[in-house]
Amino acid sequence: GIGGSGLDLGIKLDEALRREICGLDGRALIKSGAFPHLRPNQLPSFVQSLYIDFAAESLSHVTKNISGGNAVAASNLIPTIDNYSALATDLRLNGAVDYPWIPPSPSEPNIRPLNGGAGQYPTVGRAALFGSIKAQGYRKAIGDDITRVINSLAESMGDLSAYTGQNSVSGVAVYVGFSMSGGTGTGIFLDILQLLVYEFHNQLSAVGVTILPIILMPSTFDGLLPADNARRAKL
């Protein structure tokens, strides 16, 4: 899940999977006898979630709503620089490479604090991603979190075989949820997709991986957003 809408989608998908796999009373896996180590409503290890957002409070809300150790929140990605203007200036002056997609400073949005989100500005979201990676290095910022999730999937074949009665298929389905109407999801979804492809290729090269984007378009929010926000979403 990427950005606010991606986090909401992830929570709903998690709820649906729990109903499907754990049963309405949450004890279907335990009753089967194959998963005595699981708690009620706990998903097996072949289901993993990664949540990416710059809003610290939203990430905290996700981890509180999803229990059982299957969810990873990329909390290190939250920007260490307080405001977009300072972040953009730092990238322009001190970046190891040129960032031609960062507009010049006149009239740039005054978004602060960045740990509250990107304020519906995709460029702010993307700058926050690159700023966090620049400050901490790719691995600490987000690479280790992606690796942790993939490693959990790689080690889950026992649970998957038990669930499918030794009839499992060696493949991974990756649902990537985000909105094309805001800042964080719109700004970084393409970068995150490329990082996912890169990490899966490096770590699970022998396994087929299918990436399935779940995209909320601006029309999803018709009538739900204030006029200024709705205009920005459509832009």
XYZ file of N, CA and C in Angstrom:
705
model
N 0.837 -1.190 0.000
C 0.000 0.000 0.000
C 0.869 1.236 0.000
N 0.631 2.154 -0.962
C 1.450 3.353 -1.100
C 0.576 4.584 -0.892
N 0.946 5.425 0.060
C 0.179 6.639 0.323
C -1.086 6.355 1.108
N -1.845 7.429 1.405
C -3.024 7.280 2.248
C -4.051 6.318 1.705
N -4.387 6.437 0.421
C -5.370 5.524 -0.180
C -4.832 4.103 -0.236
N -3.529 3.963 -0.493
C -2.922 2.633 -0.520
C -2.978 1.948 0.829
N -2.793 2.730 1.897
C -2.901 2.173 3.241
C -4.327 1.712 3.516
N -5.311 2.530 3.108
C -6.716 2.144 3.302
C -7.044 0.876 2.520
N -6.562 0.795 1.281
C -6.789 -0.407 0.468
C -6.163 -1.627 1.132
N -4.959 -1.453 1.671
C -4.280 -2.567 2.325
C -5.036 -3.093 3.523
N -5.587 -2.178 4.315
C -6.365 -2.592 5.485
C -7.594 -3.390 5.055
N -8.285 -2.914 4.002
C -9.481 -3.613 3.526
C -9.130 -4.981 2.931
N -8.019 -5.048 2.188
C -7.596 -6.335 1.626
C -7.227 -7.305 2.740
N -6.556 -6.804 3.759
C -6.197 -7.645 4.896
C -7.449 -8.198 5.575
N -8.463 -7.338 5.749
C -9.718 -7.801 6.357
C -10.376 -8.886 5.516
N -10.374 -8.699 4.185
C -10.987 -9.686 3.291
C -10.240 -11.012 3.338
N -8.921 -10.957 3.377
C -8.126 -12.187 3.433
C -8.344 -12.926 4.747
N -8.481 -12.188 5.823
C -8.730 -12.828 7.116
C -10.090 -13.546 7.112
N -11.103 -12.896 6.525
C -12.412 -13.564 6.442
C -12.315 -14.829 5.591
N -11.583 -14.738 4.477
C -11.493 -15.861 3.542
C -10.656 -17.011 4.097
N -9.527 -16.688 4.696
C -8.578 -17.721 5.119
C -8.827 -18.176 6.554
N -9.136 -17.234 7.438
C -9.299 -17.563 8.864
C -10.743 -17.891 9.234
N -11.694 -17.627 8.327
C -13.095 -17.912 8.620
C -13.753 -16.789 9.407
N -15.069 -16.829 9.474
C -15.812 -15.754 10.137
C -15.521 -15.681 11.630
N -15.227 -16.845 12.229
C -14.916 -16.820 13.660
C -13.423 -16.672 13.923
N -12.615 -16.609 12.836
C -11.176 -16.416 12.974
C -10.398 -17.649 13.352
N -11.063 -18.815 13.429
C -10.388 -20.011 13.950
C -10.318 -21.158 12.933
N -10.604 -20.878 11.660
C -10.646 -21.948 10.660
C -9.304 -22.657 10.522
N -8.218 -21.910 10.514
C -6.892 -22.525 10.370
C -6.531 -23.348 11.599
N -6.879 -22.851 12.769
C -6.574 -23.575 14.004
C -7.359 -24.884 14.051
N -8.637 -24.818 13.657
C -9.478 -26.017 13.676
C -8.988 -27.068 12.683
N -8.316 -26.644 11.614
C -7.831 -27.598 10.615
C -6.735 -28.497 11.167
N -6.101 -28.060 12.253
C -5.039 -28.850 12.872
C -3.677 -28.618 12.281
N -3.600 -27.927 11.139
C -2.313 -27.717 10.473
C -1.591 -26.465 10.967
N -2.309 -25.615 11.710
C -1.715 -24.347 12.144
C -1.962 -24.125 13.642
N -1.505 -25.043 14.490
C -1.764 -24.888 15.925
C -1.027 -23.700 16.539
N 0.010 -23.187 15.826
C 0.815 -22.093 16.367
C 0.185 -20.724 16.128
N -0.851 -20.658 15.295
C -1.453 -19.369 14.977
C -2.515 -18.967 16.013
N -2.671 -17.668 16.178
C -3.724 -17.147 17.027
C -4.989 -16.949 16.186
N -6.160 -16.823 16.799
C -7.370 -16.535 16.029
C -7.199 -15.276 15.168
N -7.651 -15.374 13.914
C -7.579 -14.268 12.950
C -6.158 -13.907 12.528
N -5.180 -14.761 12.845
C -3.814 -14.502 12.386
C -3.601 -15.167 11.032
N -3.137 -14.397 10.062
C -2.876 -14.929 8.729
C -1.582 -15.723 8.724
N -1.502 -16.782 7.916
C -0.247 -17.526 7.783
C 0.813 -16.692 7.079
N 2.046 -17.177 7.111
C 3.177 -16.361 6.672
C 3.243 -16.163 5.164
N 2.431 -16.897 4.382
C 2.485 -16.688 2.934
C 1.682 -15.458 2.494
N 1.120 -14.733 3.458
C 0.509 -13.429 3.189
C 1.328 -12.377 3.925
N 1.889 -11.433 3.187
C 2.700 -10.374 3.778
C 2.270 -9.024 3.202
N 2.392 -7.984 4.013
C 2.015 -6.635 3.580
C 3.141 -5.654 3.874
N 3.312 -4.693 2.954
C 4.277 -3.606 3.143
C 3.542 -2.294 2.938
N 3.661 -1.382 3.900
C 2.949 -0.102 3.850
C 3.947 1.048 3.783
N 3.717 1.923 2.797
C 4.658 3.006 2.512
C 3.903 4.334 2.515
N 4.288 5.220 3.411
C 3.682 6.554 3.461
C 4.632 7.456 4.222
N 4.478 8.764 4.030
C 5.304 9.724 4.752
C 4.585 10.292 5.963
N 3.339 9.929 6.159
C 2.554 10.397 7.299
C 2.739 9.414 8.453
N 3.491 9.832 9.448
C 3.822 8.946 10.564
C 2.577 8.428 11.271
N 1.587 9.301 11.463
C 0.371 8.900 12.175
C -0.396 7.837 11.393
N -0.429 7.964 10.058
C -1.133 6.979 9.230
C -0.461 5.618 9.304
N 0.866 5.598 9.266
C 1.587 4.327 9.379
C 1.336 3.674 10.726
N 1.324 4.477 11.769
C 1.051 3.948 13.108
C -0.357 3.364 13.177
N -1.313 4.016 12.506
C -2.698 3.529 12.489
C -2.776 2.159 11.818
N -2.017 1.967 10.741
C -2.036 0.678 10.027
C -1.521 -0.437 10.915
N -0.379 -0.225 11.537
C 0.202 -1.292 12.351
C -0.663 -1.616 13.563
N -1.438 -0.633 14.027
C -2.366 -0.907 15.134
C -3.554 -1.736 14.662
N -3.965 -1.525 13.402
C -5.128 -2.229 12.867
C -4.802 -3.617 12.347
N -3.534 -3.883 12.032
C -3.145 -5.178 11.480
C -2.177 -5.833 12.450
N -2.612 -6.938 13.023
C -1.781 -7.638 13.996
C -1.345 -8.983 13.436
N -0.391 -9.591 14.109
C 0.016 -10.935 13.723
C 1.368 -11.035 13.052
N 2.057 -9.907 12.857
C 3.408 -9.962 12.313
C 3.500 -10.049 10.815
N 2.382 -9.906 10.100
C 2.409 -9.999 8.638
C 2.557 -8.643 7.969
N 2.552 -7.561 8.715
C 2.598 -6.218 8.138
C 3.889 -5.512 8.520
N 4.522 -4.913 7.523
C 5.733 -4.125 7.728
C 5.442 -2.690 7.315
N 5.714 -1.739 8.188
C 5.557 -0.321 7.870
C 6.933 0.272 7.610
N 7.091 0.913 6.456
C 8.388 1.490 6.075
C 8.599 2.819 6.798
N 8.747 2.744 8.116
C 8.805 3.957 8.937
C 10.099 4.726 8.748
N 11.177 4.075 8.304
C 12.433 4.796 8.083
C 12.346 5.757 6.903
N 11.329 5.591 6.070
C 11.188 6.432 4.887
C 10.632 7.813 5.219
N 10.085 7.968 6.411
C 9.534 9.265 6.817
C 10.644 10.313 6.787
N 10.443 11.445 6.094
C 11.519 12.422 5.895
C 12.077 12.968 7.211
N 13.384 13.204 7.192
C 14.031 13.805 8.351
C 14.064 15.326 8.229
N 13.907 15.863 7.006
C 13.823 17.304 6.794
C 12.367 17.722 6.967
N 12.141 18.832 7.653
C 10.794 19.206 8.086
C 9.888 19.695 6.963
N 10.421 20.432 5.979
C 9.548 21.074 5.001
C 10.051 20.866 3.587
N 9.133 20.960 2.622
C 9.460 20.678 1.232
C 10.470 21.660 0.666
N 10.364 22.943 0.986
C 11.275 23.934 0.435
C 12.728 23.605 0.767
N 12.994 23.267 2.028
C 14.358 22.912 2.440
C 14.796 21.610 1.780
N 13.868 20.654 1.662
C 14.195 19.376 1.037
C 14.548 19.561 -0.437
N 13.728 20.339 -1.167
C 13.988 20.563 -2.588
C 15.318 21.281 -2.790
N 15.602 22.261 -1.942
C 16.871 22.986 -2.036
C 18.043 22.043 -1.808
N 17.916 21.164 -0.818
C 18.980 20.201 -0.526
C 19.220 19.271 -1.712
N 18.149 18.800 -2.350
C 18.312 17.913 -3.503
C 18.933 18.657 -4.683
N 18.523 19.911 -4.896
C 19.084 20.682 -6.012
C 20.583 20.916 -5.830
N 20.984 21.238 -4.597
C 22.365 21.653 -4.357
C 23.302 20.496 -4.038
N 22.784 19.480 -3.358
C 23.666 18.447 -2.804
C 23.395 17.040 -3.319
N 22.492 16.908 -4.286
C 22.195 15.583 -4.813
C 23.361 15.019 -5.602
N 23.537 13.691 -5.509
C 24.620 13.056 -6.261
C 24.351 13.074 -7.757
N 23.072 13.194 -8.127
C 22.682 13.266 -9.531
C 21.751 14.461 -9.704
N 21.483 14.808 -10.960
C 20.566 15.900 -11.237
C 19.124 15.402 -11.109
N 18.247 16.250 -10.587
C 16.836 15.910 -10.448
C 16.011 16.873 -11.304
N 15.937 16.632 -12.615
C 15.261 17.591 -13.500
C 13.759 17.685 -13.258
N 13.179 16.728 -12.547
C 11.739 16.737 -12.305
C 11.352 17.632 -11.126
N 12.348 18.158 -10.402
C 12.039 19.101 -9.322
C 11.927 20.494 -9.925
N 10.765 21.147 -9.827
C 10.591 22.475 -10.420
C 11.481 23.502 -9.729
N 11.749 24.641 -10.404
C 12.488 25.719 -9.738
C 11.723 26.237 -8.522
N 12.429 26.939 -7.642
C 11.862 27.288 -6.333
C 10.727 28.307 -6.349
N 10.653 29.261 -7.294
C 9.545 30.226 -7.207
C 8.176 29.544 -7.191
N 7.345 29.968 -6.269
C 5.951 29.498 -6.150
C 5.829 28.025 -5.767
N 6.892 27.411 -5.226
C 6.760 26.010 -4.829
C 5.859 25.897 -3.602
N 5.158 24.781 -3.456
C 4.200 24.643 -2.345
C 4.899 24.629 -0.993
N 4.276 25.264 -0.032
C 4.837 25.329 1.315
C 4.259 24.190 2.142
N 4.744 22.988 1.897
C 4.242 21.802 2.600
C 5.118 21.515 3.802
N 4.511 21.562 4.967
C 5.205 21.219 6.217
C 4.171 20.839 7.276
N 4.482 19.938 8.173
C 5.674 19.092 8.191
C 5.535 17.940 7.196
N 6.625 17.473 6.663
C 6.572 16.396 5.673
C 6.159 15.063 6.285
N 6.336 14.923 7.597
C 5.875 13.675 8.220
C 4.366 13.662 8.422
N 3.681 14.695 7.878
C 2.225 14.703 7.853
C 1.672 14.315 6.489
N 2.569 14.090 5.496
C 2.132 13.698 4.165
C 2.587 14.700 3.115
N 2.248 14.404 1.860
C 2.718 15.210 0.733
C 1.730 16.287 0.319
N 0.595 16.406 0.999
C -0.349 17.477 0.728
C -0.926 17.473 -0.671
N -1.086 16.287 -1.258
C -1.681 16.125 -2.594
C -0.767 16.609 -3.726
N 0.525 16.791 -3.446
C 1.465 17.215 -4.483
C 2.404 16.058 -4.819
N 2.278 15.447 -6.012
C 3.121 14.301 -6.362
C 4.618 14.590 -6.297
N 5.025 15.796 -6.723
C 6.449 16.123 -6.698
C 6.977 16.170 -5.268
N 6.141 16.628 -4.331
C 6.542 16.633 -2.921
C 6.762 15.203 -2.439
N 5.844 14.304 -2.822
C 5.993 12.901 -2.434
C 7.261 12.275 -2.986
N 7.536 12.539 -4.261
C 8.732 11.933 -4.876
C 10.005 12.533 -4.286
N 10.004 13.833 -4.039
C 11.168 14.463 -3.419
C 11.426 13.878 -2.028
N 10.354 13.604 -1.285
C 10.514 13.012 0.047
C 11.160 11.627 -0.045
N 10.755 10.838 -1.057
C 11.361 9.514 -1.248
C 12.856 9.641 -1.522
N 13.214 10.483 -2.478
C 14.622 10.633 -2.836
C 15.417 11.267 -1.698
N 14.782 12.197 -0.946
C 15.470 12.817 0.175
C 15.797 11.822 1.274
N 14.856 10.926 1.568
C 15.102 9.921 2.609
C 16.193 8.943 2.184
N 16.179 8.544 0.913
C 17.213 7.627 0.421
C 18.573 8.314 0.420
N 18.595 9.591 0.037
C 19.854 10.352 0.034
C 20.413 10.467 1.449
N 19.547 10.718 2.426
C 19.996 10.942 3.801
C 20.464 9.661 4.490
N 19.797 8.525 4.186
C 20.063 7.299 4.946
C 20.700 6.187 4.134
N 20.633 6.298 2.811
C 21.019 5.180 1.964
C 19.798 4.340 1.644
N 19.807 3.715 0.480
C 18.632 2.967 0.011
C 18.236 1.852 0.963
N 19.205 1.084 1.432
C 18.893 -0.089 2.257
C 18.172 0.310 3.536
N 18.696 1.292 4.249
C 18.073 1.677 5.519
C 16.733 2.352 5.291
N 16.632 3.167 4.226
C 15.405 3.919 3.990
C 14.235 3.006 3.666
N 14.437 2.042 2.755
C 13.323 1.173 2.360
C 13.768 -0.202 1.884
N 15.000 -0.333 1.417
C 15.452 -1.613 0.865
C 15.351 -2.765 1.844
N 15.730 -2.529 3.094
C 15.672 -3.594 4.102
C 14.234 -4.031 4.377
N 13.285 -3.091 4.321
C 11.880 -3.439 4.557
C 11.348 -4.324 3.423
N 11.689 -3.988 2.174
C 11.265 -4.820 1.047
C 11.887 -6.211 1.164
N 13.171 -6.258 1.511
C 13.870 -7.541 1.665
C 13.238 -8.383 2.769
N 12.874 -7.731 3.866
C 12.262 -8.452 4.995
C 10.971 -9.141 4.568
N 10.137 -8.427 3.796
C 8.874 -9.000 3.333
C 9.131 -10.165 2.381
N 10.059 -9.985 1.442
C 10.358 -11.052 0.470
C 10.933 -12.271 1.176
N 11.810 -12.062 2.163
C 12.361 -13.191 2.917
C 11.266 -13.955 3.654
N 10.290 -13.229 4.206
C 9.180 -13.895 4.897
C 8.380 -14.756 3.928
N 8.180 -14.254 2.695
C 7.484 -15.047 1.680
C 8.301 -16.273 1.296
N 9.610 -16.087 1.124
C 10.476 -17.197 0.713
C 10.487 -18.318 1.750
N 10.300 -17.952 3.012
C 10.334 -18.947 4.097
C 8.955 -19.515 4.422
N 7.948 -19.163 3.605
C 6.565 -19.522 3.949
C 6.059 -20.770 3.223
N 6.906 -21.457 2.486
C 6.430 -22.579 1.668
C 5.795 -23.675 2.516
N 6.286 -23.866 3.727
C 5.692 -24.887 4.599
C 4.249 -24.566 4.926
N 3.984 -23.310 5.290
C 2.612 -22.888 5.588
C 1.737 -22.973 4.345
N 2.283 -22.582 3.198
C 1.497 -22.606 1.961
C 1.133 -24.038 1.584
N 2.082 -24.954 1.706
C 1.807 -26.361 1.392
C 0.769 -26.951 2.340
N 0.869 -26.562 3.623
C -0.098 -27.054 4.605
C -1.495 -26.534 4.292
N -1.585 -25.292 3.867
C -2.890 -24.686 3.578
C -3.521 -25.284 2.326
N -2.694 -25.599 1.316
C -3.220 -26.094 0.040
C -3.230 -27.619 -0.056
N -2.856 -28.284 1.034
C -2.814 -29.749 0.981
C -1.733 -30.254 0.047
N -0.544 -29.672 0.157
C 0.613 -30.038 -0.678
C 0.352 -29.796 -2.163
N -0.522 -28.876 -2.486
C -0.873 -28.618 -3.875
C -0.645 -27.156 -4.243
N 0.405 -26.553 -3.653
C 0.653 -25.128 -3.864
C 1.395 -24.888 -5.177
N 1.255 -23.675 -5.676
C 1.929 -23.253 -6.902
C 3.059 -22.310 -6.526
N 4.228 -22.504 -7.132
C 5.381 -21.666 -6.830
C 5.252 -20.349 -7.590
N 4.648 -19.368 -6.979
C 4.479 -18.066 -7.606
C 4.054 -17.051 -6.565
N 4.281 -15.780 -6.863
C 3.934 -14.706 -5.938
C 3.050 -13.700 -6.660
N 1.960 -13.319 -6.017
C 1.100 -12.245 -6.522
C 1.307 -11.025 -5.632
N 1.648 -9.896 -6.242
C 1.911 -8.669 -5.503
C 0.846 -7.639 -5.872
N -0.030 -7.338 -4.931
C -1.047 -6.308 -5.140
C -0.485 -4.966 -4.663
N -0.432 -3.989 -5.559
C 0.132 -2.681 -5.237
C -0.984 -1.645 -5.306
N -1.425 -1.152 -4.153
C -2.538 -0.215 -4.096
C -2.070 1.216 -3.909
N -2.636 2.134 -4.701
C -2.310 3.549 -4.566
C -3.369 4.375 -5.291
N -3.328 5.677 -5.056
C -4.259 6.603 -5.703
C -3.512 7.470 -6.710
N -4.180 7.774 -7.829
C -3.633 8.711 -8.811
C -4.231 10.097 -8.602
N -4.599 10.409 -7.371
C -5.315 11.650 -7.088
C -4.661 12.468 -5.982
N -3.487 12.063 -5.524
C -2.896 12.752 -4.386
C -1.420 13.005 -4.551
N -0.678 12.912 -3.446
C 0.730 13.260 -3.474
C 1.663 12.076 -3.388
N 1.577 11.311 -2.301
C 2.546 10.244 -2.079
C 2.393 9.112 -3.093
N 1.186 8.554 -3.204
C 0.982 7.441 -4.123
C 1.265 7.812 -5.562
N 0.728 8.959 -6.002
C 0.931 9.407 -7.373
C 2.400 9.712 -7.635
N 3.075 10.253 -6.616
C 4.455 10.682 -6.807
C 5.473 9.567 -6.833
N 5.234 8.467 -6.116
C 6.303 7.466 -5.971
C 5.931 6.074 -6.461
N 4.694 5.868 -6.981
C 4.300 4.499 -7.327
C 5.234 3.876 -8.363
N 5.668 4.653 -9.357
C 6.515 4.081 -10.403
C 7.885 3.694 -9.847
N 8.450 4.526 -8.967
C 9.725 4.193 -8.329
C 9.595 2.926 -7.484
N 8.506 2.829 -6.710
C 8.313 1.664 -5.848
C 8.123 0.397 -6.685
N 7.356 0.487 -7.778
C 7.181 -0.677 -8.655
C 8.525 -1.158 -9.181
N 9.374 -0.235 -9.591
C 10.681 -0.631 -10.115
C 11.556 -1.248 -9.024
N 11.477 -0.720 -7.811
C 12.244 -1.300 -6.708
C 11.751 -2.709 -6.383
N 10.435 -2.914 -6.424
C 9.881 -4.245 -6.167
C 10.369 -5.244 -7.217
N 10.307 -4.841 -8.486
C 10.783 -5.724 -9.561
C 12.257 -6.053 -9.344
N 13.052 -5.060 -9.008
C 14.492 -5.244 -8.792
C 14.754 -6.222 -7.651
N 14.073 -6.028 -6.527
C 14.328 -6.877 -5.360
C 13.821 -8.307 -5.580
N 12.645 -8.460 -6.184
C 12.155 -9.815 -6.454
C 13.075 -10.541 -7.428
N 13.575 -9.831 -8.431
C 14.487 -10.453 -9.399
C 15.769 -10.915 -8.708
N 16.269 -10.116 -7.761
C 17.509 -10.463 -7.072
C 17.319 -11.584 -6.059
N 16.172 -11.625 -5.395
C 16.006 -12.535 -4.267
C 15.174 -13.779 -4.583
N 14.261 -13.682 -5.550
C 13.413 -14.829 -5.882
C 13.386 -15.019 -7.402
N 14.573 -15.083 -7.990
C 14.655 -15.109 -9.451
C 14.033 -16.367 -10.054
N 13.945 -17.447 -9.281
C 13.400 -18.698 -9.811
C 11.885 -18.793 -9.664
N 11.277 -17.774 -9.061
C 9.839 -17.805 -8.787
C 9.138 -16.785 -9.674
N 8.027 -17.174 -10.266
C 7.244 -16.245 -11.066
C 6.555 -15.223 -10.184
N 6.658 -13.957 -10.556
C 6.056 -12.869 -9.784
C 5.108 -12.087 -10.684
N 3.866 -11.944 -10.260
C 2.879 -11.157 -10.993
C 2.521 -9.938 -10.163
N 2.702 -8.743 -10.744
C 2.380 -7.501 -10.046
C 1.035 -6.988 -10.547
N 0.121 -6.756 -9.610
C -1.253 -6.373 -9.932
C -1.566 -5.026 -9.294
N -1.476 -3.936 -10.041
C -1.791 -2.626 -9.468
C -3.292 -2.462 -9.211
N -3.621 -1.878 -8.064
C -4.996 -1.504 -7.735
C -4.999 0.019 -7.624
N -5.569 0.699 -8.618
C -5.405 2.140 -8.751
C -6.742 2.861 -8.542
N -6.765 3.810 -7.624
C -7.934 4.667 -7.440
C -7.749 5.925 -8.290
N -8.677 6.162 -9.215
C -8.626 7.331 -10.084
C -9.387 8.494 -9.436
N -9.199 9.742 -9.949
C -9.853 10.905 -9.336
C -11.370 10.764 -9.201
N -12.023 10.080 -10.155
C -13.479 9.947 -10.086
C -13.936 9.206 -8.836
N -13.042 8.421 -8.228
C -13.380 7.705 -7.001
C -13.800 8.675 -5.902
N -13.237 9.878 -5.949
C -13.430 10.826 -4.856
C -14.431 11.931 -5.196
N -15.160 11.768 -6.315
C -16.157 12.773 -6.692
C -17.154 12.994 -5.560
N -17.325 14.235 -5.181
C -18.274 14.562 -4.128
C -17.752 14.368 -2.723
N -16.539 13.804 -2.596
C -15.995 13.525 -1.268
C -14.933 14.526 -0.847
N -14.362 15.247 -1.823
C -13.276 16.173 -1.534
C -13.766 17.615 -1.625
N -13.184 18.511 -0.824
C -13.459 19.944 -1.005
C -13.069 20.383 -2.416
N -13.642 21.492 -2.883
C -13.466 21.907 -4.276
C -11.992 22.051 -4.659
N -11.178 22.682 -3.820
C -9.767 22.872 -4.149
C -9.033 21.544 -4.237
N -9.326 20.650 -3.296
C -8.682 19.334 -3.316
C -9.123 18.515 -4.512
N -10.400 18.597 -4.880
C -10.901 17.854 -6.027
C -10.239 18.347 -7.312
N -10.051 19.661 -7.432
C -9.386 20.201 -8.625
C -7.954 19.693 -8.705
N -7.256 19.706 -7.582
C -5.864 19.240 -7.551
C -5.795 17.745 -7.895
N -6.775 16.969 -7.400
C -6.791 15.532 -7.688
C -6.930 15.282 -9.184
N -7.812 16.046 -9.840
C -8.006 15.866 -11.284
C -6.767 16.290 -12.074
N -6.096 17.377 -11.609
C -4.865 17.810 -12.270
C -3.804 16.720 -12.181
